[in-house]
C-alpha atoms as one frame of an Amber mdcrd trajectory, in Angstrom:
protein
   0.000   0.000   0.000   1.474   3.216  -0.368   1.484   6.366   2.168   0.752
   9.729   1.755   2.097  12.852   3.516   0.786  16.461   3.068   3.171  19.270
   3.755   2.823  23.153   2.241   0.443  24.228   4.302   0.157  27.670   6.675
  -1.415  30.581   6.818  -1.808  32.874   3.686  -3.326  36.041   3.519  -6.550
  36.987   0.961  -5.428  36.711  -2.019  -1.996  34.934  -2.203  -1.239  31.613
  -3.563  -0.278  28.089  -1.971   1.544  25.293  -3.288   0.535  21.975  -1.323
   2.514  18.644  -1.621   1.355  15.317  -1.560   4.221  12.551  -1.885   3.752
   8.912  -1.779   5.909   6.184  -0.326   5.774   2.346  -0.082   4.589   1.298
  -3.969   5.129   3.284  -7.440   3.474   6.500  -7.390   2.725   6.128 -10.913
   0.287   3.423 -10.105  -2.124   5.489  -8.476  -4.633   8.177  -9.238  -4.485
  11.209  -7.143  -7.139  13.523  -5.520  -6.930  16.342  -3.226 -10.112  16.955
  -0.706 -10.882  19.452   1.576 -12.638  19.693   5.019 -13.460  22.961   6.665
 -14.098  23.464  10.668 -18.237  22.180  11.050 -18.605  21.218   7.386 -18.110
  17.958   5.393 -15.322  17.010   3.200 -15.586  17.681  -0.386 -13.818  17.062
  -4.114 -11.325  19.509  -4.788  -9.932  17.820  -7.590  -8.401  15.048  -9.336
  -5.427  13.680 -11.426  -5.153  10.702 -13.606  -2.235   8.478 -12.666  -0.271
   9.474 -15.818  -1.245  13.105 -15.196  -2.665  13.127 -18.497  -5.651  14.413
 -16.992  -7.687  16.445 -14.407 -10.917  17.442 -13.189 -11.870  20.027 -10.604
 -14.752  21.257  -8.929 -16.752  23.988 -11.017 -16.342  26.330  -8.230 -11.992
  25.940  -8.083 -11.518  24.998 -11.515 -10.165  28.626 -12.417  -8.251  29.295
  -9.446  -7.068  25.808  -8.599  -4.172  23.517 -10.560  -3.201  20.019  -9.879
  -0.227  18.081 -11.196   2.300  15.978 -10.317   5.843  14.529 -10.850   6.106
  10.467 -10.531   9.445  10.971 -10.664   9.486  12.502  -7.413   6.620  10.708
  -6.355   4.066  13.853  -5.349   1.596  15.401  -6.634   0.863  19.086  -5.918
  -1.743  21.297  -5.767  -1.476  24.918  -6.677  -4.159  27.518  -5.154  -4.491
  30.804  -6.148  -6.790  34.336  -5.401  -6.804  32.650  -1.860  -9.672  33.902
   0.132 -11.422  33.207   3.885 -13.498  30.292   2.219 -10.836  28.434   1.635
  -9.708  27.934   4.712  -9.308  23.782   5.927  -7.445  21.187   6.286  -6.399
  19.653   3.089  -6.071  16.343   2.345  -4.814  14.015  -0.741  -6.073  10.685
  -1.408  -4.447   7.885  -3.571  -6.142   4.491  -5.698  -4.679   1.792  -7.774
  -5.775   2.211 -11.158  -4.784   0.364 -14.121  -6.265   2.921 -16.878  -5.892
   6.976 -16.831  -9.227   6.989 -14.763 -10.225   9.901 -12.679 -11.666   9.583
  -9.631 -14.199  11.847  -8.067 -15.603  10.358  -5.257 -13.838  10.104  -1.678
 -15.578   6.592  -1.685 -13.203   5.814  -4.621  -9.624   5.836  -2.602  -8.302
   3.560  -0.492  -5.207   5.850   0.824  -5.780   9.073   2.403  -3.053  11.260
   4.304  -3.302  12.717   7.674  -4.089  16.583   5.853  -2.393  19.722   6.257
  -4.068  22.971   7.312  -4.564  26.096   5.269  -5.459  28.892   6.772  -6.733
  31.914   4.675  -6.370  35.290   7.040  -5.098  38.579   7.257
């Protein structure tokens, strides 16, 4: 099975940008499809977005699709996820998720991965 870490996040004021990291351990990185969820204080988690194992391909939600990016380098086993035009609503802990795919299949769901990391907090304040 493979592990996940978070690290990148902090506290950004309104309006800056955020580069999270997700890096994998334990089995090729390149096996697995990648998304990154995100839970704020009282509310349930939800998709952020997603990235094919190959990084061929992405999806986001509507509402982050223009400020949000994901990619990621197997080579150095992480994927990343680039915010920007930060504001107060963004604010939660972040987490990525991992599956074992065997096609370029994204995955949307949080019912879809088996591997989850422990999150990182972002914090969106001036």
């Amino acid at each position: 099975q493979v592990q996940l870490v978070e690290s990148g996040g902090g506290l950004v004021q309104p309006g800056g940008s955020s580069r999270l990291s997700c890096t994998g351990s334990g089995r090729p990185f390149s096996d697995y499809a990648v998304g990154w969820f995100r839970q704020a204080p009282g509310k349930e988690r939800e998709f952020v977005g997603a990235i094919s194992r190959a990084g061929t391909r992405t999806q986001y939600a509507a509402s982050l699709q223009r400020r949000f990016t994901i990619s990621r380098d197997n080579a150095k086993n992480t994927a990343y996820l680039q915010m920007n035009a930060l504001n107060p609503d963004d604010t939660a802990t972040y987490f990525c998720a991992a599956h074992q795919t065997v096609t370029g299949a994204l995955l949307l769901s949080e019912n879809d991965y088996a591997y989850w990391g422990r999150g990182t907090q972002v914090t969106v304040s001036s």
